Each structure stands twice: as structure tokens, then as C-alpha cells.
Amino acid sequence: MGKEVNGVSRSRFEMFTNSDEAVINKKLPKELLLRIFSFLDVVTLCRCAQVSRSWNVLALDGSNWQRIDLFDFQRDIEGRVVENISKRCGGFLRKLSLRGCLGVGDSALRTFSQNCRNIELLSLNGCTKITDSTCNSLSKFCPKLKHLDLASCTSITNLSLKALSEGCPLLEQLNISWCDQVTKDGIQALVRSCPGLKGLFLKGCTQLEDEALKHIGAHCPELVTLNLQTCSQITDEGLITICRGCHRLQSLCVSGCANITDAILHALGQNCPRLRILEIARCSQLTDVGFTTLARNCHELEKMDLEECVQITDGTLIQLSIYCPCLQVLSLSHCELITDDGIRHLGSGPCAHDRLEVIELDNCPLITDASLEHLKNCHSLDRIELYDCQQITRAGIKRLRTHLPNIKVHAYFAPVTPPPSVGGSRQRFCRCCVLL
């Protein structure tokens, strides 16, 4: 092998002969061309490889294949393609996404792991053929792995988490959403050996109980993002441990965890002042009392999903309007006690003029056109959801658009009167109408 120039051997440069007459090849040094190629995506690199012999050498150089995302290129690839990529890229590859590549299995990923030992980010989201064997390979050969996405890989069990804990101590982000065989034992092994975890996505891991959360709270002080959506067995006890142990928490999703109460909102307010995103939909036991504590202590809140928090009233909106100036996205769908007065406070709060971008008010029966008037000065408002708000009119929406011409309004209006009967004397009603 000849002397290397910017990572490419001299012997490769010698392959560029005088017969390659393209002006760009004459004017630009090959090192500069290689640098230009390094900014191209997979599709463009493949096209460039077909232009000439010299460009083929440049395009297929391993240094250009440090980041590969096949999702928008080809999702029906077979395992041998992954094996070929790994042999081509070798130690250069840092980031690879095989999201949705259903044909890739354990054998191909073992070859990949052996060849790409510097991999830092790997997405296998939806690669349903893989099993614990893949995580064993990653553990054995890929110690630099930081981000791993195994969402919807439903064959993954606690054995995978134990393997990762032994061989991937630098792991910062792990997504095992919908891996519903995972239990507290796997979580315990993982968090004890990966103290730098910053993101855990456990959506749909339905076997997880409070004991798993206690392990997270005890061993993950760096945790920033936690998703526990539909982990229906967890209660206040486990989540309070998270709040007390993870003071850097910025994003929490517990939507569908119906057992939780205001105690969680108090714990967040007292321990997690950096909280920015709270998704807490379908938690029907929460009240204004809890949200008052939260709002008065978490002033950086940007996104809140309160859909079907059916007990909250305008009191919650008053607190948010006063203490949460950064609020950008707020979902209040199916919060049936919200009225125009709550929206009035929100529309006059510090977040309204420059921050508020999305507000969802689906199925809020007490909301009228007056609420739209209160929102007309929210100059950043990009979208408003008004499905089944029966007191909202087309005229009210039209007036809102005179102030916010670019706003996206999603609304639905049932016919004013039922359609005439067809073929008989019995009157027929469309499905969207309600017969009183």
C-alpha cells in the first residue's frame, strides 16, 4: 500500500489517468474532490460512481460512507447488502440507519458488527427479524456504540439488555419501544452498567412496573428524555423515584398511564425545573391543583399534551399563562371543562405573542368563537384544532384568518339539517349528526 494522502492511498490516486479529460478532474486536486464527495448522500454517491472510473474510485472510498441512511433509498434490502456495506466502510462508518429494513437479520448484523467496530449510532427500528443474537454481536464488537434504536424489534428480551450492559458502556440513548418482553431485570442490568444514559424510550413495554423505574431513578442521573407511554402498570411510586433521581429531566411522556395522580406533578415541580416537554394524555386523575404546582416551578415548559385530562379547568390555563412564557404547543382536546375564559388568559399571557404555535381544542364543547378572538394576537400561531367544537362557526374562523392569514385551521362542521330521505318515508341521518 502506498503512502496515504488525506486517508486515501497514493495507489488510488495513480488510477486517475490522463485519459480522464473532464475539466473538473483536471482543475481540482483529487483530495479536494474527495472532500466534496464526502458531503453527498447515498443516492448521489451511487450516481457519481457511474460517471467515470475516477469518480467511481472517489465515490466508493470508505471515508465517504461514515453516515448511511437507507430509509429513503431502499427498504427492501437483503442481509448481503448490509454485509457488503460493512466491508466497504469498515472502521469509517459511524452512523447507520436500517430503519424498516425487514429483510435484515442476525447473520448480516454479526458481519456488520465485526467490520464496523467504530459504529456510534445504529437504528434497527422495525427490523423485526433480529433477535438477542444481534445485541450479543454488538456487545462483543462495538464498544463505542452510543445510540441504539430497537423499536418494534419484538423478539428482543432481557438478554439483549444484559449483553449491551456488558459490552456497550458508553450507551447514551436506547429505544426499545414495543419490545414487550423486557422486564425490570433487563432494565436493572442496563442502567447499572450504562451510567451515561440520557434517553430511554420504553413506549409499549407493558411488563414494566415501578421496580424498573426505581432502578432508573437510582442509576441514571444524566437522564434527559424518558418515554413510558402506555406502560399501564406504573404508578406514582415509581415515577416519584424518577423525579427525585433525574433532576436533569427535560422530556417525559407518561400518556396512557392512568394510575398516576397529582403527586407526580408535585414531584416534577419540586425536582425537575428543566422540564420542557410533558405528555400526560389520558391521565384522568390529574387536577388543577397538580398543574398549579407544576406551572409555578417548571418555567421552561414548551410542549404539553393534556388530552383527556378531563378534570382540569380554566384554572390550569391561568397558571400556565402566568408562569410558562415558553409554551409553544398545547393540547387540550377532550378537556371538556375548558371555557373561553381560560383561552382568554392564555391569549393574553407572555407565551401568546411570540411563542404559542399550536393549540388543540378538539371536543371542547364550551369553546365558542370568543376563544378565536382571544387568540387573534398570537402572531406565531401556526395551527389550531377545532374538531367537534360545536359552538365554533365558519364566520369565527374567517375572522381569525383576517388576523392570522397563514394559520392552519382543522375543523369539521356537520350539515345544518339532515339530508332528505332516500327511497322511503323513514328519515335517514348521516353518521355525523346527533338525533336529540
Tab-separated table of C-alpha atoms in Angstrom:
chain	number	residue	atom	x	y	z
A	1	MET	CA	0.000	0.000	0.000
A	2	GLY	CA	1.435	3.417	-0.963
A	3	LYS	CA	1.701	6.468	1.232
A	4	GLU	CA	-1.682	7.877	2.275
A	5	VAL	CA	-2.892	11.355	1.277
A	6	ASN	CA	-5.843	12.563	3.407
A	7	GLY	CA	-6.774	8.984	4.158
A	8	VAL	CA	-6.616	7.759	0.510
A	9	SER	CA	-3.634	5.701	-0.630
A	10	ARG	CA	-1.352	7.038	-3.379
A	11	SER	CA	-2.046	3.936	-5.416
A	12	ARG	CA	-5.683	5.029	-5.703
A	13	PHE	CA	-4.669	8.452	-6.978
A	14	GLU	CA	-2.464	6.787	-9.577
A	15	MET	CA	-5.604	5.271	-11.080
A	16	PHE	CA	-6.582	8.732	-12.387
A	17	THR	CA	-5.019	8.695	-15.870
A	18	ASN	CA	-4.591	11.396	-18.457
A	19	SER	CA	-7.359	9.818	-20.480
A	20	ASP	CA	-9.892	11.219	-17.983
A	21	GLU	CA	-10.471	14.502	-19.803
A	22	ALA	CA	-13.243	16.036	-17.650
A	23	VAL	CA	-12.338	19.620	-16.811
A	24	ILE	CA	-13.240	19.225	-13.138
A	25	ASN	CA	-10.786	16.336	-12.818
A	26	LYS	CA	-8.021	18.462	-14.339
A	27	LYS	CA	-8.691	21.610	-12.339
A	28	LEU	CA	-9.339	20.194	-8.864
A	29	PRO	CA	-6.921	18.090	-6.819
A	30	LYS	CA	-8.215	14.634	-6.081
A	31	GLU	CA	-8.039	15.388	-2.351
A	32	LEU	CA	-10.482	18.277	-2.850
A	33	LEU	CA	-12.805	16.165	-4.996
A	34	LEU	CA	-12.830	13.536	-2.256
A	35	ARG	CA	-13.729	16.220	0.265
A	36	ILE	CA	-16.629	17.359	-1.950
A	37	PHE	CA	-17.861	13.788	-2.292
A	38	SER	CA	-17.915	13.458	1.492
A	39	PHE	CA	-20.969	15.758	1.633
A	40	LEU	CA	-23.085	13.647	-0.761
A	41	ASP	CA	-25.887	11.285	0.266
A	42	VAL	CA	-26.076	7.601	-0.611
A	43	VAL	CA	-28.133	8.038	-3.776
A	44	THR	CA	-25.915	10.787	-5.178
A	45	LEU	CA	-22.740	8.851	-4.386
A	46	CYS	CA	-24.073	5.842	-6.286
A	47	ARG	CA	-24.889	8.028	-9.271
A	48	CYS	CA	-21.462	9.652	-9.198
A	49	ALA	CA	-19.857	6.207	-9.125
A	50	GLN	CA	-21.286	5.591	-12.598
A	51	VAL	CA	-19.849	8.743	-14.196
A	52	SER	CA	-16.276	7.571	-14.770
A	53	ARG	CA	-13.593	5.270	-13.439
A	54	SER	CA	-12.012	8.060	-11.414
A	55	TRP	CA	-15.322	9.125	-9.860
A	56	ASN	CA	-16.128	5.506	-9.095
A	57	VAL	CA	-12.963	5.299	-7.008
A	58	LEU	CA	-13.833	8.529	-5.186
A	59	ALA	CA	-17.494	7.707	-4.609
A	60	LEU	CA	-16.795	4.257	-3.205
A	61	ASP	CA	-13.995	5.322	-0.903
A	62	GLY	CA	-14.853	4.239	2.632
A	63	SER	CA	-14.305	7.729	4.057
A	64	ASN	CA	-17.414	8.920	2.178
A	65	TRP	CA	-19.584	6.340	3.889
A	66	GLN	CA	-19.433	7.483	7.508
A	67	ARG	CA	-23.198	8.182	7.678
A	68	ILE	CA	-25.688	5.977	5.842
A	69	ASP	CA	-29.485	6.133	5.974
A	70	LEU	CA	-31.186	3.614	3.706
A	71	PHE	CA	-34.742	4.553	4.709
A	72	ASP	CA	-35.310	6.951	1.803
A	73	PHE	CA	-33.185	4.901	-0.574
A	74	GLN	CA	-34.171	1.247	-0.410
A	75	ARG	CA	-36.004	-0.513	2.393
A	76	ASP	CA	-36.304	-3.974	0.848
A	77	ILE	CA	-32.584	-4.710	1.058
A	78	GLU	CA	-31.307	-8.163	1.923
A	79	GLY	CA	-28.721	-9.017	4.515
A	80	ARG	CA	-25.919	-9.358	1.966
A	81	VAL	CA	-26.245	-5.645	1.122
A	82	VAL	CA	-25.538	-4.762	4.756
A	83	GLU	CA	-22.594	-7.151	4.739
A	84	ASN	CA	-21.193	-5.522	1.583
A	85	ILE	CA	-21.638	-2.042	3.046
A	86	SER	CA	-19.820	-3.067	6.206
A	87	LYS	CA	-16.900	-4.454	4.213
A	88	ARG	CA	-16.732	-1.306	2.099
A	89	CYS	CA	-16.929	1.120	5.019
A	90	GLY	CA	-15.068	-0.774	7.697
A	91	GLY	CA	-13.882	1.421	10.517
A	92	PHE	CA	-15.032	4.600	8.779
A	93	LEU	CA	-18.726	4.034	9.464
A	94	ARG	CA	-20.103	5.992	12.429
A	95	LYS	CA	-23.854	6.196	11.770
A	96	LEU	CA	-26.126	3.682	10.061
A	97	SER	CA	-29.903	3.610	9.777
A	98	LEU	CA	-31.571	0.406	8.624
A	99	ARG	CA	-34.980	1.589	9.797
A	100	GLY	CA	-37.722	-0.506	8.230
A	101	CYS	CA	-35.347	-2.942	6.501
A	102	LEU	CA	-37.404	-6.064	7.167
A	103	GLY	CA	-35.045	-8.423	5.331
A	104	VAL	CA	-32.031	-7.809	7.567
A	105	GLY	CA	-31.370	-10.435	10.213
A	106	ASP	CA	-28.885	-11.529	12.859
A	107	SER	CA	-26.324	-13.054	10.480
A	108	ALA	CA	-25.856	-9.869	8.456
A	109	LEU	CA	-25.615	-7.777	11.591
A	110	ARG	CA	-22.960	-10.040	13.036
A	111	THR	CA	-20.815	-9.458	9.938
A	112	PHE	CA	-21.588	-5.751	10.217
A	113	SER	CA	-20.543	-5.667	13.875
A	114	GLN	CA	-17.264	-7.409	13.119
A	115	ASN	CA	-16.367	-4.968	10.339
A	116	CYS	CA	-17.707	-1.666	11.722
A	117	ARG	CA	-16.277	-1.514	15.208
A	118	ASN	CA	-16.380	2.284	15.397
A	119	ILE	CA	-20.156	2.500	14.935
A	120	GLU	CA	-21.704	5.063	17.286
A	121	LEU	CA	-25.308	5.345	16.082
A	122	LEU	CA	-27.337	2.392	14.803
A	123	SER	CA	-31.046	2.323	14.005
A	124	LEU	CA	-32.703	-1.066	13.596
A	125	ASN	CA	-36.194	0.320	14.120
A	126	GLY	CA	-38.703	-2.117	12.655
A	127	CYS	CA	-36.102	-4.750	11.699
A	128	THR	CA	-38.368	-7.487	13.001
A	129	LYS	CA	-36.095	-10.405	12.119
A	130	ILE	CA	-33.413	-9.559	14.621
A	131	THR	CA	-33.167	-11.289	17.998
A	132	ASP	CA	-30.958	-11.175	21.081
A	133	SER	CA	-28.160	-12.548	18.890
A	134	THR	CA	-27.712	-9.126	17.269
A	135	CYS	CA	-27.226	-7.421	20.622
A	136	ASN	CA	-24.688	-10.082	21.572
A	137	SER	CA	-22.732	-9.222	18.410
A	138	LEU	CA	-22.913	-5.505	19.106
A	139	SER	CA	-21.779	-6.100	22.669
A	140	LYS	CA	-18.798	-8.146	21.529
A	141	PHE	CA	-17.529	-5.925	18.701
A	142	CYS	CA	-18.950	-2.389	19.054
A	143	PRO	CA	-17.821	-0.817	22.342
A	144	LYS	CA	-18.208	2.738	21.021
A	145	LEU	CA	-21.963	2.423	20.441
A	146	LYS	CA	-23.833	5.419	21.884
A	147	HIS	CA	-27.271	5.449	20.231
A	148	LEU	CA	-29.236	2.268	19.512
A	149	ASP	CA	-32.806	2.079	18.202
A	150	LEU	CA	-34.504	-1.313	18.524
A	151	ALA	CA	-38.103	-0.097	18.462
A	152	SER	CA	-40.608	-2.728	17.317
A	153	CYS	CA	-37.958	-5.485	17.380
A	154	THR	CA	-40.360	-7.634	19.328
A	155	SER	CA	-38.046	-10.636	19.755
A	156	ILE	CA	-35.713	-8.593	21.956
A	157	THR	CA	-35.657	-9.759	25.596
A	158	ASN	CA	-33.789	-9.037	28.811
A	159	LEU	CA	-30.827	-10.964	27.382
A	160	SER	CA	-30.224	-8.136	24.913
A	161	LEU	CA	-30.107	-5.514	27.636
A	162	LYS	CA	-27.735	-7.627	29.708
A	163	ALA	CA	-25.449	-8.069	26.688
A	164	LEU	CA	-25.450	-4.339	25.949
A	165	SER	CA	-24.653	-3.588	29.581
A	166	GLU	CA	-21.545	-5.781	29.342
A	167	GLY	CA	-20.121	-4.529	26.042
A	168	CYS	CA	-21.506	-1.036	25.372
A	169	PRO	CA	-20.825	1.064	28.486
A	170	LEU	CA	-20.899	4.335	26.510
A	171	LEU	CA	-24.558	3.900	25.577
A	172	GLU	CA	-26.393	7.230	25.851
A	173	GLN	CA	-29.695	6.587	24.102
A	174	LEU	CA	-31.706	3.384	23.786
A	175	ASN	CA	-35.095	2.892	22.160
A	176	ILE	CA	-36.790	-0.436	22.915
A	177	SER	CA	-40.356	0.755	22.393
A	178	TRP	CA	-42.819	-2.108	21.842
A	179	CYS	CA	-40.251	-4.689	22.975
A	180	ASP	CA	-42.852	-6.047	25.344
A	181	GLN	CA	-40.790	-8.981	26.641
A	182	VAL	CA	-38.488	-6.661	28.574
A	183	THR	CA	-38.946	-6.594	32.354
A	184	LYS	CA	-37.316	-4.947	35.352
A	185	ASP	CA	-34.422	-7.443	35.281
A	186	GLY	CA	-33.252	-6.214	31.895
A	187	ILE	CA	-33.628	-2.563	32.889
A	188	GLN	CA	-31.684	-3.176	36.100
A	189	ALA	CA	-28.736	-4.751	34.250
A	190	LEU	CA	-28.692	-1.956	31.660
A	191	VAL	CA	-28.781	1.070	33.948
A	192	ARG	CA	-26.218	-0.288	36.412
A	193	SER	CA	-23.564	-0.542	33.695
A	194	CYS	CA	-24.515	2.442	31.498
A	195	PRO	CA	-24.490	5.431	33.863
A	196	GLY	CA	-24.339	7.912	30.985
A	197	LEU	CA	-27.825	7.120	29.663
A	198	LYS	CA	-29.562	10.304	28.580
A	199	GLY	CA	-32.519	8.946	26.613
A	200	LEU	CA	-34.715	5.901	27.330
A	201	PHE	CA	-37.691	5.140	25.104
A	202	LEU	CA	-39.807	2.389	26.675
A	203	LYS	CA	-43.141	3.049	24.989
A	204	GLY	CA	-45.338	-0.036	24.964
A	205	CYS	CA	-43.091	-2.054	27.310
A	206	THR	CA	-46.178	-3.231	29.128
A	207	GLN	CA	-44.433	-5.543	31.617
A	208	LEU	CA	-42.548	-2.714	33.279
A	209	GLU	CA	-43.607	-1.912	36.830
A	210	ASP	CA	-42.496	0.579	39.478
A	211	GLU	CA	-39.486	-1.574	40.378
A	212	ALA	CA	-37.957	-0.891	36.939
A	213	LEU	CA	-38.422	2.848	37.403
A	214	LYS	CA	-36.706	2.702	40.798
A	215	HIS	CA	-33.602	1.263	39.125
A	216	ILE	CA	-33.657	4.072	36.547
A	217	GLY	CA	-34.047	6.729	39.219
A	218	ALA	CA	-31.181	5.273	41.235
A	219	HIS	CA	-28.652	4.863	38.399
A	220	CYS	CA	-29.410	7.427	35.657
A	221	PRO	CA	-28.557	10.902	36.957
A	222	GLU	CA	-27.866	12.130	33.401
A	223	LEU	CA	-31.303	11.157	32.069
A	224	VAL	CA	-32.878	13.873	29.909
A	225	THR	CA	-35.624	12.049	27.994
A	226	LEU	CA	-37.927	9.269	29.214
A	227	ASN	CA	-40.878	7.797	27.336
A	228	LEU	CA	-43.184	5.455	29.242
A	229	GLN	CA	-46.289	5.778	27.078
A	230	THR	CA	-48.862	3.012	27.714
A	231	CYS	CA	-46.734	1.406	30.429
A	232	SER	CA	-50.009	0.968	32.232
A	233	GLN	CA	-48.719	-0.792	35.365
A	234	ILE	CA	-46.607	2.078	36.657
A	235	THR	CA	-47.864	4.271	39.481
A	236	ASP	CA	-46.888	7.362	41.452
A	237	GLU	CA	-44.382	5.356	43.496
A	238	GLY	CA	-42.067	4.552	40.597
A	239	LEU	CA	-42.344	7.914	38.893
A	240	ILE	CA	-41.594	9.853	42.064
A	241	THR	CA	-38.307	7.907	42.274
A	242	ILE	CA	-37.519	9.040	38.717
A	243	CYS	CA	-38.202	12.673	39.597
A	244	ARG	CA	-36.008	12.548	42.683
A	245	GLY	CA	-33.089	10.846	40.937
A	246	CYS	CA	-33.159	12.505	37.496
A	247	HIS	CA	-33.011	16.241	38.113
A	248	ARG	CA	-31.903	16.944	34.517
A	249	LEU	CA	-35.094	15.519	33.042
A	250	GLN	CA	-36.369	17.659	30.166
A	251	SER	CA	-38.864	15.406	28.400
A	252	LEU	CA	-41.319	12.978	29.999
A	253	CYS	CA	-44.090	11.013	28.322
A	254	VAL	CA	-46.492	9.065	30.539
A	255	SER	CA	-49.541	9.232	28.289
A	256	GLY	CA	-51.871	6.334	28.914
A	257	CYS	CA	-50.527	5.661	32.418
A	258	ALA	CA	-53.932	6.004	34.012
A	259	ASN	CA	-52.880	5.215	37.584
A	260	ILE	CA	-50.888	8.388	38.175
A	261	THR	CA	-52.186	11.314	40.222
A	262	ASP	CA	-51.289	14.891	41.126
A	263	ALA	CA	-48.422	13.504	43.216
A	264	ILE	CA	-46.423	13.179	40.001
A	265	LEU	CA	-46.978	16.808	39.051
A	266	HIS	CA	-45.866	17.880	42.533
A	267	ALA	CA	-42.734	15.703	42.259
A	268	LEU	CA	-41.871	17.129	38.841
A	269	GLY	CA	-42.333	20.659	40.094
A	270	GLN	CA	-40.125	20.082	43.118
A	271	ASN	CA	-37.320	18.133	41.392
A	272	CYS	CA	-37.228	18.768	37.625
A	273	PRO	CA	-37.099	22.522	36.943
A	274	ARG	CA	-35.632	21.989	33.443
A	275	LEU	CA	-38.717	20.131	32.200
A	276	ARG	CA	-39.651	21.259	28.689
A	277	ILE	CA	-41.923	18.540	27.309
A	278	LEU	CA	-44.684	16.822	29.260
A	279	GLU	CA	-47.006	14.359	27.530
A	280	ILE	CA	-49.579	13.194	30.009
A	281	ALA	CA	-52.638	12.432	27.878
A	282	ARG	CA	-55.410	10.137	29.125
A	283	CYS	CA	-54.406	10.568	32.768
A	284	SER	CA	-57.862	11.360	34.098
A	285	GLN	CA	-56.957	11.697	37.784
A	286	LEU	CA	-54.903	14.882	37.325
A	287	THR	CA	-56.406	18.173	38.516
A	288	ASP	CA	-55.756	21.911	38.600
A	289	VAL	CA	-54.008	21.505	41.957
A	290	GLY	CA	-51.204	19.427	40.460
A	291	PHE	CA	-50.790	21.597	37.384
A	292	THR	CA	-50.589	24.703	39.582
A	293	THR	CA	-47.519	23.288	41.357
A	294	LEU	CA	-46.016	22.213	38.053
A	295	ALA	CA	-46.502	25.582	36.334
A	296	ARG	CA	-45.139	27.572	39.262
A	297	ASN	CA	-41.882	25.593	39.271
A	298	CYS	CA	-41.245	24.491	35.665
A	299	HIS	CA	-40.959	27.764	33.785
A	300	GLU	CA	-39.233	26.242	30.739
A	301	LEU	CA	-42.216	24.151	29.608
A	302	GLU	CA	-42.564	24.270	25.824
A	303	LYS	CA	-44.892	21.411	24.915
A	304	MET	CA	-47.755	19.932	26.935
A	305	ASP	CA	-50.165	17.209	25.881
A	306	LEU	CA	-53.107	17.219	28.300
A	307	GLU	CA	-55.611	15.424	26.076
A	308	GLU	CA	-58.366	13.754	28.092
A	309	CYS	CA	-57.165	15.207	31.394
A	310	VAL	CA	-60.870	15.623	31.989
A	311	GLN	CA	-60.732	17.217	35.438
A	312	ILE	CA	-58.719	20.303	34.530
A	313	THR	CA	-60.479	23.649	34.209
A	314	ASP	CA	-59.610	27.218	33.276
A	315	GLY	CA	-57.576	27.310	36.490
A	316	THR	CA	-54.809	25.295	34.828
A	317	LEU	CA	-54.704	27.651	31.850
A	318	ILE	CA	-54.479	30.666	34.151
A	319	GLN	CA	-51.404	29.183	35.836
A	320	LEU	CA	-49.782	28.251	32.533
A	321	SER	CA	-50.420	31.725	31.147
A	322	ILE	CA	-48.685	33.352	34.120
A	323	TYR	CA	-45.736	31.059	34.784
A	324	CYS	CA	-44.890	29.350	31.451
A	325	PRO	CA	-43.738	32.025	28.999
A	326	CYS	CA	-42.015	29.491	26.703
A	327	LEU	CA	-45.126	27.447	25.875
A	328	GLN	CA	-45.273	26.572	22.164
A	329	VAL	CA	-47.575	23.545	21.811
A	330	LEU	CA	-50.611	22.838	23.988
A	331	SER	CA	-53.146	20.048	23.534
A	332	LEU	CA	-56.412	20.380	25.457
A	333	SER	CA	-58.506	18.017	23.348
A	334	HIS	CA	-61.391	16.418	25.271
A	335	CYS	CA	-60.794	18.717	28.256
A	336	GLU	CA	-64.480	19.438	28.414
A	337	LEU	CA	-64.407	21.916	31.313
A	338	ILE	CA	-62.228	24.450	29.464
A	339	THR	CA	-64.104	27.645	28.529
A	340	ASP	CA	-63.488	30.857	26.633
A	341	ASP	CA	-62.233	32.484	29.826
A	342	GLY	CA	-59.305	30.060	30.063
A	343	ILE	CA	-58.376	30.740	26.453
A	344	ARG	CA	-58.623	34.482	27.172
A	345	HIS	CA	-55.962	34.196	29.865
A	346	LEU	CA	-53.790	32.057	27.609
A	347	GLY	CA	-54.157	34.530	24.735
A	348	SER	CA	-53.044	37.419	26.910
A	349	GLY	CA	-50.158	35.589	28.611
A	350	PRO	CA	-46.458	36.095	27.849
A	351	CYS	CA	-46.285	33.000	25.603
A	352	ALA	CA	-49.085	34.195	23.334
A	353	HIS	CA	-47.492	36.857	21.172
A	354	ASP	CA	-44.205	35.241	20.152
A	355	ARG	CA	-44.169	31.601	21.284
A	356	LEU	CA	-47.501	29.782	21.017
A	357	GLU	CA	-47.532	27.811	17.741
A	358	VAL	CA	-50.106	25.029	18.144
A	359	ILE	CA	-53.237	24.705	20.242
A	360	GLU	CA	-55.555	21.705	20.066
A	361	LEU	CA	-59.122	22.129	21.300
A	362	ASP	CA	-60.912	19.139	19.765
A	363	ASN	CA	-64.092	18.144	21.579
A	364	CYS	CA	-64.128	21.113	23.947
A	365	PRO	CA	-67.889	21.771	23.917
A	366	LEU	CA	-67.800	25.052	25.869
A	367	ILE	CA	-65.410	26.779	23.450
A	368	THR	CA	-67.046	29.432	21.212
A	369	ASP	CA	-65.967	31.991	18.642
A	370	ALA	CA	-64.943	34.202	21.564
A	371	SER	CA	-61.893	31.952	22.069
A	372	LEU	CA	-60.799	32.625	18.491
A	373	GLU	CA	-60.996	36.344	19.204
A	374	HIS	CA	-58.742	35.858	22.230
A	375	LEU	CA	-56.157	34.120	20.051
A	376	LYS	CA	-56.015	36.641	17.215
A	377	ASN	CA	-52.921	38.364	18.629
A	378	CYS	CA	-50.917	35.120	18.838
A	379	HIS	CA	-48.746	36.025	15.882
A	380	SER	CA	-46.755	32.763	15.933
A	381	LEU	CA	-49.857	30.567	15.952
A	382	ASP	CA	-49.461	28.131	13.076
A	383	ARG	CA	-52.195	25.552	13.706
A	384	ILE	CA	-55.405	25.206	15.689
A	385	GLU	CA	-57.508	22.042	16.019
A	386	LEU	CA	-61.250	22.530	16.443
A	387	TYR	CA	-62.838	19.197	15.533
A	388	ASP	CA	-66.279	18.767	17.066
A	389	CYS	CA	-66.282	22.162	18.778
A	390	GLN	CA	-69.961	22.659	18.111
A	391	GLN	CA	-70.085	26.327	19.101
A	392	ILE	CA	-67.323	27.350	16.686
A	393	THR	CA	-68.632	28.803	13.407
A	394	ARG	CA	-67.214	29.362	9.957
A	395	ALA	CA	-67.654	33.073	10.497
A	396	GLY	CA	-65.489	32.932	13.625
A	397	ILE	CA	-62.751	31.096	11.753
A	398	LYS	CA	-62.936	33.616	8.920
A	399	ARG	CA	-62.461	36.496	11.362
A	400	LEU	CA	-59.445	34.723	12.894
A	401	ARG	CA	-57.896	34.396	9.454
A	402	THR	CA	-58.116	38.129	8.854
A	403	HIS	CA	-55.559	38.500	11.666
A	404	LEU	CA	-53.617	35.253	11.038
A	405	PRO	CA	-53.880	34.609	7.278
A	406	ASN	CA	-51.427	31.682	7.245
A	407	ILE	CA	-52.899	29.721	10.133
A	408	LYS	CA	-53.956	26.102	9.523
A	409	VAL	CA	-57.412	25.537	10.971
A	410	HIS	CA	-58.600	21.941	11.258
A	411	ALA	CA	-62.323	21.874	11.931
A	412	TYR	CA	-65.386	19.856	11.000
A	413	PHE	CA	-68.932	21.038	10.559
A	414	ALA	CA	-71.904	18.696	10.463
A	415	PRO	CA	-74.638	19.524	7.952
A	416	VAL	CA	-77.099	22.127	9.209
A	417	THR	CA	-80.018	19.805	8.546
A	418	PRO	CA	-80.106	16.067	7.939
A	419	PRO	CA	-80.126	15.043	4.267
A	420	PRO	CA	-83.525	14.212	2.751
A	421	SER	CA	-84.769	10.658	2.973
A	422	VAL	CA	-83.995	8.379	0.077
A	423	GLY	CA	-86.360	5.690	-1.123
A	424	GLY	CA	-88.927	5.610	1.633
A	425	SER	CA	-90.733	7.661	4.228
A	426	ARG	CA	-88.337	6.950	7.128
A	427	GLN	CA	-85.871	9.816	7.537
A	428	ARG	CA	-82.157	8.979	7.291
A	429	PHE	CA	-79.398	10.727	9.167
A	430	CYS	CA	-75.745	10.952	8.298
A	431	ARG	CA	-73.384	9.470	10.893
A	432	CYS	CA	-72.054	12.849	11.995
A	433	CYS	CA	-75.461	14.133	13.122
A	434	VAL	CA	-76.907	13.524	16.559
A	435	LEU	CA	-80.635	12.988	16.920
A	436	LEU	CA	-81.892	14.626	20.111
